[in-house]
Coordinates of C-alpha atoms in Angstrom, one line a residue:
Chain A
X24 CA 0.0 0.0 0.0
X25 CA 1.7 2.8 -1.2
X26 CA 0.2 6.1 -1.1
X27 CA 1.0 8.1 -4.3
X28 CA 0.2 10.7 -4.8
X29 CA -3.0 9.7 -6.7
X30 CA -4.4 8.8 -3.5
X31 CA -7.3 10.6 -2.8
X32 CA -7.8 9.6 0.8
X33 CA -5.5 8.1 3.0
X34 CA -6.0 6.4 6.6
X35 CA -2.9 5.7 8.9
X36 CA -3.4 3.9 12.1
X37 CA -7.2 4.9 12.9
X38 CA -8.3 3.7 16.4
X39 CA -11.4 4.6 17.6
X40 CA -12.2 4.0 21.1
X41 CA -16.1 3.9 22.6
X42 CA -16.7 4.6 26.0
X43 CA -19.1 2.0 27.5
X44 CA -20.6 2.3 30.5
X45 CA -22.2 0.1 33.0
X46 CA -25.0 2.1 32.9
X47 CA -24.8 5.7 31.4
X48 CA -25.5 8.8 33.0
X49 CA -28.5 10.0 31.1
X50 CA -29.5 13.1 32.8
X51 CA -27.9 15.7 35.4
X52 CA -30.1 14.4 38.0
X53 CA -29.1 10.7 37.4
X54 CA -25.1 11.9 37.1
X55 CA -25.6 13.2 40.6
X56 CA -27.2 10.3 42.2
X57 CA -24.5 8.1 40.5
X58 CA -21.3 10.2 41.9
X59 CA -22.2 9.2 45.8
X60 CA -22.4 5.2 44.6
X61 CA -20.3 2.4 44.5
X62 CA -19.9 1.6 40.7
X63 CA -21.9 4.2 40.3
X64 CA -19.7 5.9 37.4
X65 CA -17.9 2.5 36.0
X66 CA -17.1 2.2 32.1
X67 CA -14.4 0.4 30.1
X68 CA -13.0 1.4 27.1
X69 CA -14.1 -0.4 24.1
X70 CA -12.1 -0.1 20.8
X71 CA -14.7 0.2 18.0
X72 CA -11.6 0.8 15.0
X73 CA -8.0 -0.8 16.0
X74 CA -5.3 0.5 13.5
X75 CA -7.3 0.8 10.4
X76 CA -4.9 2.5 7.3
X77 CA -5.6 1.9 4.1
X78 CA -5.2 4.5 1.0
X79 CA -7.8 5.1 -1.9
X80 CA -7.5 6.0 -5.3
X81 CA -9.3 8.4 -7.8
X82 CA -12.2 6.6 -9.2
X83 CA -11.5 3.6 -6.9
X84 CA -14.0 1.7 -5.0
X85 CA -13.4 0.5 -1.8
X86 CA -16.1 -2.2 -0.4
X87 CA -16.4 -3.1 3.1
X88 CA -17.7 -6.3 4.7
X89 CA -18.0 -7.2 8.2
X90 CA -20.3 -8.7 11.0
X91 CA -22.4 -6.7 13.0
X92 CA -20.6 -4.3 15.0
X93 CA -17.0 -5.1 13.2
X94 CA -16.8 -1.4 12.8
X95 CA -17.9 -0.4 9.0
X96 CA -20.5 2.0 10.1
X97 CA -17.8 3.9 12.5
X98 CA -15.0 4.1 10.0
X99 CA -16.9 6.1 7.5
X100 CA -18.4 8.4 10.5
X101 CA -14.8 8.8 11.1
X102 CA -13.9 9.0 7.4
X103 CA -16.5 11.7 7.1
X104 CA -15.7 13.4 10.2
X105 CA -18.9 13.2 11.9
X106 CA -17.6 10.8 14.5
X107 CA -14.0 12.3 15.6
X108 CA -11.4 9.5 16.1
X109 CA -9.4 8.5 19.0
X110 CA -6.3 8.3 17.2
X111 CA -4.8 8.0 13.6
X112 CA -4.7 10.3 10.6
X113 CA -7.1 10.7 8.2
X114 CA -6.5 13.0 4.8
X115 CA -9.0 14.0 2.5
X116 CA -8.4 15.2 -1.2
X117 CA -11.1 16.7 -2.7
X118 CA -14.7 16.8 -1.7
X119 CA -16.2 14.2 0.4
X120 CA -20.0 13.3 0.6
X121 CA -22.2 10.9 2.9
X122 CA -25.0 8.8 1.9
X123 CA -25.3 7.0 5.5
X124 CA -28.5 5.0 6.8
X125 CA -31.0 6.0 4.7
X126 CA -30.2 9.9 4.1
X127 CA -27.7 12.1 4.0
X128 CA -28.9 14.8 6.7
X129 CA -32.2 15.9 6.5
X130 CA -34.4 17.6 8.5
X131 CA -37.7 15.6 9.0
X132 CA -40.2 18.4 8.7
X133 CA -39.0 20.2 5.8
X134 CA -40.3 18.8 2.2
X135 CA -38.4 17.0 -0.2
X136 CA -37.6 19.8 -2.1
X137 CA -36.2 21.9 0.8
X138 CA -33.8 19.0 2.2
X139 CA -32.2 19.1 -1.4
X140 CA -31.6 22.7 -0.9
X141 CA -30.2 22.1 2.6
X142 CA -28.4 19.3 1.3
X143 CA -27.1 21.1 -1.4
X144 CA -25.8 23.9 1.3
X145 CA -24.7 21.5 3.2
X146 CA -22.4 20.1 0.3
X147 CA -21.5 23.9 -0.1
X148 CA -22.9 24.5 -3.4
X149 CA -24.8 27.7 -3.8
X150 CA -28.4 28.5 -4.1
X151 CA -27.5 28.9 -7.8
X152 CA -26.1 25.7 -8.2
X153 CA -28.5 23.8 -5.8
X154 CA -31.1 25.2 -8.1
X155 CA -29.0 24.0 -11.6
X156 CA -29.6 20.3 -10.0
X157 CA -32.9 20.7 -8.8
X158 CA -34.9 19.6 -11.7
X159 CA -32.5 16.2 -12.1
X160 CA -32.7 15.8 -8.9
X161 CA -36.2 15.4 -8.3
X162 CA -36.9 13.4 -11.9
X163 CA -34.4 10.6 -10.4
X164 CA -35.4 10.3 -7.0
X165 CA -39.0 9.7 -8.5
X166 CA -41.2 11.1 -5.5
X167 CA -44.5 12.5 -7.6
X168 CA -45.8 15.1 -5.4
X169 CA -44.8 13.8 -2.9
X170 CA -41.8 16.0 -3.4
X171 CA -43.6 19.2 -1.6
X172 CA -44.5 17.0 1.1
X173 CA -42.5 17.1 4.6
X174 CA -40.0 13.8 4.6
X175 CA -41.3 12.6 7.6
X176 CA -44.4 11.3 5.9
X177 CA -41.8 9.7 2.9
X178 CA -41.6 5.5 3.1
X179 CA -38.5 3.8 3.8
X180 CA -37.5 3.8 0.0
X181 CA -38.7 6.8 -0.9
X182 CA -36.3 8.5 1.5
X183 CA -33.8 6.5 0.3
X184 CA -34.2 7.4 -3.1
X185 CA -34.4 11.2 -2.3
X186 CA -31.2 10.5 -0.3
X187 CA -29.3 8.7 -3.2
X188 CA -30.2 11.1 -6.2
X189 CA -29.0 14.1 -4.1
X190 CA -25.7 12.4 -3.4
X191 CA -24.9 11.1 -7.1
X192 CA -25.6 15.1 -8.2
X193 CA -23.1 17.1 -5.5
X194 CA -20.1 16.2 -7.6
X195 CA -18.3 14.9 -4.7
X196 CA -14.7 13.3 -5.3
X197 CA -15.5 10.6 -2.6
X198 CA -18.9 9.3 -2.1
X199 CA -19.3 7.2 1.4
X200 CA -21.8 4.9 1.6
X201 CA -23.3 2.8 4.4
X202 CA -25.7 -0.1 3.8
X203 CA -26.9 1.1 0.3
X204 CA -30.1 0.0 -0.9
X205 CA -30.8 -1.7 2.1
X206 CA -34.4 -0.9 1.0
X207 CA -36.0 0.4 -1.6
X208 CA -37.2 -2.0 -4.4
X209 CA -36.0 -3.9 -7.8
X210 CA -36.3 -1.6 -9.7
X211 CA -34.5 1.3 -8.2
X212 CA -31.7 -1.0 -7.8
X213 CA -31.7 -1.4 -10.9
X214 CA -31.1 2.1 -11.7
X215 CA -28.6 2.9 -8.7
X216 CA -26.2 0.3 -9.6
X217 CA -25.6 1.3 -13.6
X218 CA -25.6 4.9 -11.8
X219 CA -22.7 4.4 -9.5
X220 CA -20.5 2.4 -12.0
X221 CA -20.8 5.2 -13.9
X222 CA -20.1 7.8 -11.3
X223 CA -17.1 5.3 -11.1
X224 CA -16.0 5.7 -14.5
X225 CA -15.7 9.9 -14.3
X226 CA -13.3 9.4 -11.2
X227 CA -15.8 9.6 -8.3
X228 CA -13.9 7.4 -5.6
X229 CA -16.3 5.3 -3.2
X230 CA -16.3 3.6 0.2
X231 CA -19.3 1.3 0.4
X232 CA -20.2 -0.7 3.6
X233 CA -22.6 -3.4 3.0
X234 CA -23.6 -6.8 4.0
X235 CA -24.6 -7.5 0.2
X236 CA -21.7 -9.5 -1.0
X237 CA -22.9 -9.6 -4.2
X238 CA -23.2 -6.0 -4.6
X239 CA -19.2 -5.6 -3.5
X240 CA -18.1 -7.6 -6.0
X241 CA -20.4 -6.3 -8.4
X242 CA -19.1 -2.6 -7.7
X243 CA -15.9 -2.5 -5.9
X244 CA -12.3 -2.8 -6.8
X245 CA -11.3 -3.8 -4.3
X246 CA -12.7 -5.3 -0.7
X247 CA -12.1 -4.7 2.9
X248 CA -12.7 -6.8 5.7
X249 CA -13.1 -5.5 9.1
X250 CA -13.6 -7.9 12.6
X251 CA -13.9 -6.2 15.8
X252 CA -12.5 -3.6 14.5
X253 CA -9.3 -5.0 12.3
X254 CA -8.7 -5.0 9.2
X255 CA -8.2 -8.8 8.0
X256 CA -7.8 -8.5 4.7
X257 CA -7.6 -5.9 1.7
X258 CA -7.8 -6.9 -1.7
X259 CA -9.7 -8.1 -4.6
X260 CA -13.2 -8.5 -3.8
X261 CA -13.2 -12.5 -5.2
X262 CA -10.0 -12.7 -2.5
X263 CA -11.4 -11.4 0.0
X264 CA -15.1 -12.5 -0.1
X265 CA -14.3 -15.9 -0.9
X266 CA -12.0 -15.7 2.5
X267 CA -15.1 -14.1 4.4
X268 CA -18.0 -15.8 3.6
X269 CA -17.5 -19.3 5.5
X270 CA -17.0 -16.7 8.8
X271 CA -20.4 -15.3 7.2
X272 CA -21.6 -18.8 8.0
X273 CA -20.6 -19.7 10.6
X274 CA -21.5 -16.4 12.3
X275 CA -25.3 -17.0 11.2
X276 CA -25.6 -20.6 12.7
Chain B
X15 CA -13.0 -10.7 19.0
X16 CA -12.1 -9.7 22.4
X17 CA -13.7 -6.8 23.5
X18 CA -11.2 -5.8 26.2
X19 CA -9.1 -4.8 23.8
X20 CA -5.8 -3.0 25.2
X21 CA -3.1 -0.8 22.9
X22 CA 0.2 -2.8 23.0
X23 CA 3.0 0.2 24.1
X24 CA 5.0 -0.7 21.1
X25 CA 2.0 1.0 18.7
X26 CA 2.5 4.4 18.2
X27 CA -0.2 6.6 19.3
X28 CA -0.7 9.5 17.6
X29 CA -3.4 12.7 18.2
X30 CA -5.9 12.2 15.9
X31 CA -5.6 14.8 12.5
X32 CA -8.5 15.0 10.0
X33 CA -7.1 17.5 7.2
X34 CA -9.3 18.1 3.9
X35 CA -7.4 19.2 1.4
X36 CA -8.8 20.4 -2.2
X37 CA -12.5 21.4 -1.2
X38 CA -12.2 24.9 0.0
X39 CA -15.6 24.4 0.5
X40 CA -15.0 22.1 3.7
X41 CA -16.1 23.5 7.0
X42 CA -15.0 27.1 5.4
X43 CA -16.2 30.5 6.8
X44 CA -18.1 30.8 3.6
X45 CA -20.1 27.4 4.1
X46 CA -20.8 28.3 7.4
X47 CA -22.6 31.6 6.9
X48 CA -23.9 30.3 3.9
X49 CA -25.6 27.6 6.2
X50 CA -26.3 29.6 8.7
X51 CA -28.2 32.2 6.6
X52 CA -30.2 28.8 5.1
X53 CA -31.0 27.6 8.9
X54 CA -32.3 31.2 10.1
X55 CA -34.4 31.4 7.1
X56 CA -36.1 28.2 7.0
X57 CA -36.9 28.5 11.1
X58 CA -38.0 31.9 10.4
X59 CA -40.1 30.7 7.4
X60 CA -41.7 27.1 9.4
X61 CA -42.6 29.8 12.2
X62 CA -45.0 32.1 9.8
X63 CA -45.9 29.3 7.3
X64 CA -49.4 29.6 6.2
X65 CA -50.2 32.3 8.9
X66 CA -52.0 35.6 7.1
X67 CA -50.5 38.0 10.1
X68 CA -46.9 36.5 10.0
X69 CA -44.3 38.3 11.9
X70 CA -47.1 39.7 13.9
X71 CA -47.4 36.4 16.0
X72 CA -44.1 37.2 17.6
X73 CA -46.0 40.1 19.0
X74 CA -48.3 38.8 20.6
X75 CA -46.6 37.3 23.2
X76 CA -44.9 40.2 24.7
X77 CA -48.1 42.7 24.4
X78 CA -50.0 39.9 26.1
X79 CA -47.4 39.6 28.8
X80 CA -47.1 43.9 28.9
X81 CA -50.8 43.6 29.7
X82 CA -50.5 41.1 32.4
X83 CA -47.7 43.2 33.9
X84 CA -49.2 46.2 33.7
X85 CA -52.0 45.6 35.4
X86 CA -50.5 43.5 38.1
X87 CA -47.0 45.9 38.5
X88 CA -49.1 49.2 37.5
X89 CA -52.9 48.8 39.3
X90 CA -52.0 46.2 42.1
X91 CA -48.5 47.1 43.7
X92 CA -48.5 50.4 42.2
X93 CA -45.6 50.5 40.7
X94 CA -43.6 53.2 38.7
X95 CA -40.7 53.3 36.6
X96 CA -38.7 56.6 36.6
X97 CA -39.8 59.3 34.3
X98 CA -41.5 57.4 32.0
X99 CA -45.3 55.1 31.6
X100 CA -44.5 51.9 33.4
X101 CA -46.0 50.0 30.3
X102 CA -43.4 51.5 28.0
X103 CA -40.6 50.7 30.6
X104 CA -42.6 47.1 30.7
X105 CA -42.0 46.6 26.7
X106 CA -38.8 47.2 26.2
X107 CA -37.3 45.3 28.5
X108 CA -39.7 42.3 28.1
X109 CA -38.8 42.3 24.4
X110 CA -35.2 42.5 24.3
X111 CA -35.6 39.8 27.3
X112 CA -38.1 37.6 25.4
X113 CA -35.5 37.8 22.6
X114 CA -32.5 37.0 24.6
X115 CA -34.4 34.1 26.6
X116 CA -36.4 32.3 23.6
X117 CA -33.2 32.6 21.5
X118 CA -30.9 30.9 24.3
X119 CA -33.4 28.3 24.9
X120 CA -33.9 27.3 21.6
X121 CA -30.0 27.5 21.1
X122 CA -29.9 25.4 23.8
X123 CA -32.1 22.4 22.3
X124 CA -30.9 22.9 18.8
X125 CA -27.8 19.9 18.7
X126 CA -30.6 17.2 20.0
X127 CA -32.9 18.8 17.6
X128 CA -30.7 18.5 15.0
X129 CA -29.5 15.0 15.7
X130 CA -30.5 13.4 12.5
X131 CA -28.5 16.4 10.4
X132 CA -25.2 16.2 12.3
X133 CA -25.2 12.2 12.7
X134 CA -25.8 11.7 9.1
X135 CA -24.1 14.2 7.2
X136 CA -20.8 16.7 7.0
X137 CA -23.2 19.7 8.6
X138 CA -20.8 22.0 10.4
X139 CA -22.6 21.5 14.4
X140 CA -21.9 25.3 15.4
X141 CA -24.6 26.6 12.6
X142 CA -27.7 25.0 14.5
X143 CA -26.9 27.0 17.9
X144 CA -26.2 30.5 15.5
X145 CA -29.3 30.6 13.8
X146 CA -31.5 29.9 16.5
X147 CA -30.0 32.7 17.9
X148 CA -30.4 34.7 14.4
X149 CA -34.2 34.2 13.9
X150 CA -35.1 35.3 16.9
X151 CA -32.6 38.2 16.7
X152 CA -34.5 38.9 13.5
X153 CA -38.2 38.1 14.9
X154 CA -36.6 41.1 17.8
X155 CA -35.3 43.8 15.0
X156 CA -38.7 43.5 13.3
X157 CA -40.8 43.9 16.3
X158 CA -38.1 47.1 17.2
X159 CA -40.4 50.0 14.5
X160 CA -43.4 48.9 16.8
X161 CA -41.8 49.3 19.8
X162 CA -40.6 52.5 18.8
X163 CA -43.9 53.7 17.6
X164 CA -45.7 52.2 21.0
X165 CA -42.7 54.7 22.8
X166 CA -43.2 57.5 20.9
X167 CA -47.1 57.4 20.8
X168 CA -46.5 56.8 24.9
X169 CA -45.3 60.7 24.7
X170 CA -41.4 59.2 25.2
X171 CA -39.2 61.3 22.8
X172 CA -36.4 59.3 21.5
X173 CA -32.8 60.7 22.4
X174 CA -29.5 60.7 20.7
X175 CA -28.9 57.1 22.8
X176 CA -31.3 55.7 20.3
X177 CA -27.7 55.2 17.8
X178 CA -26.4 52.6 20.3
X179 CA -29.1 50.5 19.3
X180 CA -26.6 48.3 17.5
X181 CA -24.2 47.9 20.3
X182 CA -26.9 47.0 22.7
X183 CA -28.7 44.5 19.9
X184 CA -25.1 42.9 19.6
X185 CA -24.4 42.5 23.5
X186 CA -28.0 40.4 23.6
X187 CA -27.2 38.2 20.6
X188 CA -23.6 37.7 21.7
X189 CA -24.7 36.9 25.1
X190 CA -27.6 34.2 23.5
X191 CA -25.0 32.6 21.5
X192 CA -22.6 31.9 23.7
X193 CA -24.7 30.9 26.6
X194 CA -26.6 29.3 23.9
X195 CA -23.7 27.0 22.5
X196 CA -22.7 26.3 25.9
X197 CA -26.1 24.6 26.9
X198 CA -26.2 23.0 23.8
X199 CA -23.1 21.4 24.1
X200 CA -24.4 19.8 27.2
X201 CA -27.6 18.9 26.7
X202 CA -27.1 15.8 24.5
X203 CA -25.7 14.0 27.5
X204 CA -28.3 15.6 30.3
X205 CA -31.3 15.6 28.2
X206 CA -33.2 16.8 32.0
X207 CA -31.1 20.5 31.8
X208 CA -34.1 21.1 29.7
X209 CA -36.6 21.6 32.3
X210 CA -33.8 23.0 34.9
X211 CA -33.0 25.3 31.7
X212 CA -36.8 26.7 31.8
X213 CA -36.9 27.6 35.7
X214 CA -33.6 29.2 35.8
X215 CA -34.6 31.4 32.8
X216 CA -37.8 32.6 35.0
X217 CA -35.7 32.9 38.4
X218 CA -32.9 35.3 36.1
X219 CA -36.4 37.2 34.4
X220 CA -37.0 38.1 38.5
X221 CA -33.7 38.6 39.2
X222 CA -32.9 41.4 36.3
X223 CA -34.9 45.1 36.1
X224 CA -37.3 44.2 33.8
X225 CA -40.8 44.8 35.5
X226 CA -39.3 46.9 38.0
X227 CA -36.6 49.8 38.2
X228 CA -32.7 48.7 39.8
X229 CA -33.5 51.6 41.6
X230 CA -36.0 49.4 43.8
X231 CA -32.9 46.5 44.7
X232 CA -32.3 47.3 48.5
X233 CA -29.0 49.1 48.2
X234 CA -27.2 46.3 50.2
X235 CA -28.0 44.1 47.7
X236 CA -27.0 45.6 44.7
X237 CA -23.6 45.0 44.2
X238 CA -24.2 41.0 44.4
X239 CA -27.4 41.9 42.1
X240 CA -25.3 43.7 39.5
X241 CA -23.2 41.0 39.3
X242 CA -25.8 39.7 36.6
X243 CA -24.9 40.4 33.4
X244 CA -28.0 40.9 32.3
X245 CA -28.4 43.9 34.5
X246 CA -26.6 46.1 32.2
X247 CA -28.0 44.9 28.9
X248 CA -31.9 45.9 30.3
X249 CA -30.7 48.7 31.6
X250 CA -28.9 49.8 28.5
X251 CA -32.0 49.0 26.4
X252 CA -33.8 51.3 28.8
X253 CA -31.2 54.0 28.2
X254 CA -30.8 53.5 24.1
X255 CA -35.0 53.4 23.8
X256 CA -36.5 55.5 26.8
X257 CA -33.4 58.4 27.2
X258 CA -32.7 56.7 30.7
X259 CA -29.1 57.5 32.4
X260 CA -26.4 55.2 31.4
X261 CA -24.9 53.1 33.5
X262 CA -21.6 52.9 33.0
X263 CA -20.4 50.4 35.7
X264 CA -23.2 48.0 34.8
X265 CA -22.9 48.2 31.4
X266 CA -19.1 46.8 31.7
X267 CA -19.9 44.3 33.8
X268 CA -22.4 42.9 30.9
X269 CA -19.6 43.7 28.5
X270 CA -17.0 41.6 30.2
X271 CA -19.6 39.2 31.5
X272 CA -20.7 39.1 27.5
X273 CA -17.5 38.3 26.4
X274 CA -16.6 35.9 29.0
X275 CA -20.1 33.0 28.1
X276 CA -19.3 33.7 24.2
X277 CA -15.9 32.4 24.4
X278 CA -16.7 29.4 27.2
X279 CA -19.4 28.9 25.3
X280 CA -17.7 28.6 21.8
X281 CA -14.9 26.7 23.0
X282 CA -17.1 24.0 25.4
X283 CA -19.1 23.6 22.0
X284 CA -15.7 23.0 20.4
X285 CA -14.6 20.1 22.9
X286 CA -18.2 18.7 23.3
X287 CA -20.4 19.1 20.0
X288 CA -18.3 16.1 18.0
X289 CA -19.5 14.0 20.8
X290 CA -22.9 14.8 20.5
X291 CA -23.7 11.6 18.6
X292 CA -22.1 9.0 20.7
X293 CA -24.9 9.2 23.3

């Protein structure tokens, strides 16, 4: 793993540490009862990410597979900065977007339309430009009216979809994603997956986290596999995933 | 996978450095104002959607309360303020108060509120306490003409104080911002400071000259009682709308005292708001 300088985001030694407690302090009231008890305030560190480097190149696609709570979802908040790490160096080259659970930030309340132009703001893009993507926008996520509606009333999928067709139009460099098309139906999949390949092609570098082995191999270059926070292996996805699976199988029984 | 997991001393730990380089978009000045100017405008704009009377609905609050004070403070205890109608004196200081308390408060809630925009996405976490702030402050400067009308109409004529209006608008945002990002910061982890949050405003409303002149504090009191911040900034409002004396001492004291919650409270935000989403 050499790091040229083509790499357009590099990770060296990442840990990421959780505090877990015994019982967490929710509330002032509950803090104060639990400083005059025995045990009252125990907690042991728990390391969510343990050494994680690995570098990325333009256009390159990273998967990532992984039990439950191996640490995919953590690394991108801590590729994305949302989450701030414990430890490690992380260096971004270009613009860097999020497409995490099921949106990428919204606001509940506000309608489909006015979480693109948040979204938009968020990705720094100007009312001008927010406004240029609009139109697209809206066509792919294919909401019908129910674009002027407040998300909150939007189905599973339907949030998804808003949340995917704003992040394939911000023109990011490197597009994170976690559990991707965990719902929405056939046929959107259908249209995401041609979608991101292409997105692929015009140098957009991705991190996908996903239980969907098929869809890694389908998409990535290359795959990582995390376990309790390591990284076991990172290579080619056929490597990798024929490596992981029988864990994958063992794990379910 | 062992869950006890413990750094062997030969690794090399490092402090943690995120670094963006090549979007000069990321977490600039720019994007943050932008955002911010985006966040004030669509709380201001939820607040009057779809009523006929918009901005007049702020109003209606403090006239309602000017009412209730008046005749309680004016008919019952027969209370004055000095030189001027008691219901004048009543407005100004319940508005700039209603401004600085509503604006805290919501400042205060606006990281949990915002939960599913800073878990999810690359939102910058100090814009949600800002324009909290910012739509009251505007919700305050548009409710200032009729405030100034209500004065004026009162038979108060406006002095030359009336161009410090900006200094004393400033000291009441600066003052909701910071103590505004500082309860923020904390509230994700005591989600109860809420309800402390409301009685202490109402204590501080009690403690501060708003429905009654400083003049009234028991002179043994008053330096401990001046050693609220907010002291000086009703007062001042009193001297920039209603031509009352300056006072000078007072005023610093909310100057320093100003200064002092804006930078705790920016840079407890700083060291608390990444953590916000860990709980």
């Amino acid at each position: 793993m050499s790091p040229g300088p083509d790499a357009i985001l590099e990770v060296e030694g990442v840990w990421r540490k959780y505090r877990r407690w015994e019982r967490r302090p929710t509330s002032l009231k509950d803090a104060f009862v639990r400083i005059f008890q025995r045990n009252g305030l125990v907690y042991e560190d728990f390391w969510a990410l343990k050494d994680v480097s690995f570098s990325l190149r333009r256009g390159e696609a990273l998967g990532i597979c992984g039990g439950n709570g191996s640490g995919k979802s953590t690394l991108l908040k801590v590729l994305a900065n949302i989450l701030p790490m414990s430890h490690g160096r992380v260096t971004v080259r270009g613009k860097i977007t999020t497409l995490l659970d099921l949106g990428t930030g919204f606001l509940p309340e506000l309608t489909g339309r006015e979480n693109i132009a948040l979204n938009g703001a968020i990705m720094g893009l100007s009312g001008a430009e927010v406004a240029s993507h609009m139109e697209s926008i809206i066509e792919f996520a294919d909401l019908g009216s129910f674009i002027n509606s407040p998300i909150k009333t939007y189905s599973a999928g339907m949030y998804m979809r808003l949340g995917f067709a704003i992040a394939i139009h911000v023109n990011a460099d490197i597009l994170l994603i976690d559990e991707i098309l965990a719902v929405g139906d056939e046929e959107f999949h259908r249209k995401c997956i041609p979608e991101l390949k292409r997105m692929q092609r015009n140098g957009t570098s991705m991190v996908i986290a996903s239980h969907a082995l098929g869809m890694l191999s389908e998409l990535c270059d290359r795959v990582m596999w995390l376990n309790g926070g390591r990284v076991m292996m990172d290579g080619p996805p056929a490597e990798v995933l024929e490596r992981y699976s029988p864990h994958l199988v063992v794990a379910n029984d | 996978m062992s869950t006890s997991y413990e750094i062997h001393p030969s690794v090399k730990m490092t402090q943690p450095v995120y670094e963006v380089i090549g979007d000069a978009n990321w977490n600039s000045w720019n994007k943050i104002a932008r955002l911010i100017k985006h966040m004030t405008w669509r709380s201001l704009a939820s607040r009057y959607r779809g009523s006929a009377l918009g901005f007049l609905w702020t109003l209606v609050n403090p006239i309602m309360l000017m009412f209730v004070y008046t005749f309680v403070f004016k008919y019952l205890f027969k209370q004055t303020a000095p030189g001027v109608p008691l219901q004048v004196y009543l407005m100004t200081g319940i508005l700039a108060w209603n401004f600085f308390s509503t604006a805290a408060i919501q400042a205060s809630v606006s990281l949990v509120a915002g939960a599913s925009l800073v878990n999810k996405s690359t939102f910058p976490r100090i814009v949600l306490p800002i324009s909290a702030v910012l739509a009251n402050a505007i919700n305050y400067l548009v409710a200032l003409p009729l405030l100034l009308l209500f004065i004026v109409l009162s038979g108060v004529a406006p002095t030359a104080f009336l161009l410090l209006l900006p200094f004393a608008f400033l000291l009441l945002t600066l003052m909701a911002i910071g103590l505004g990002s500082l309860l923020a910061s904390l509230m994700p982890f005591f989600l109860d400071l809420q309800h402390l949050i409301e009685v202490l405003f109402t204590m501080w409303f009690f403690m501060t000259p708003i429905v009654y002149p400083i003049n009234q504090v028991p002179e043994s009191w008053r330096s401990l009682y001046a050693l609220n911040p907010m002291v000086g900034v009703i007062e001042f409002t009193d001297t920039v709308f209603l031509g009352q004396p300056l006072h000078e001492k007072s005023l610093a004291i909310s100057l320093v005292g100003t200064l002092g919650i804006l930078l705790i409270g920016l840079l407890v935000f700083r060291r608390l708001a990444p953590h916000c989403t860990e709980v």
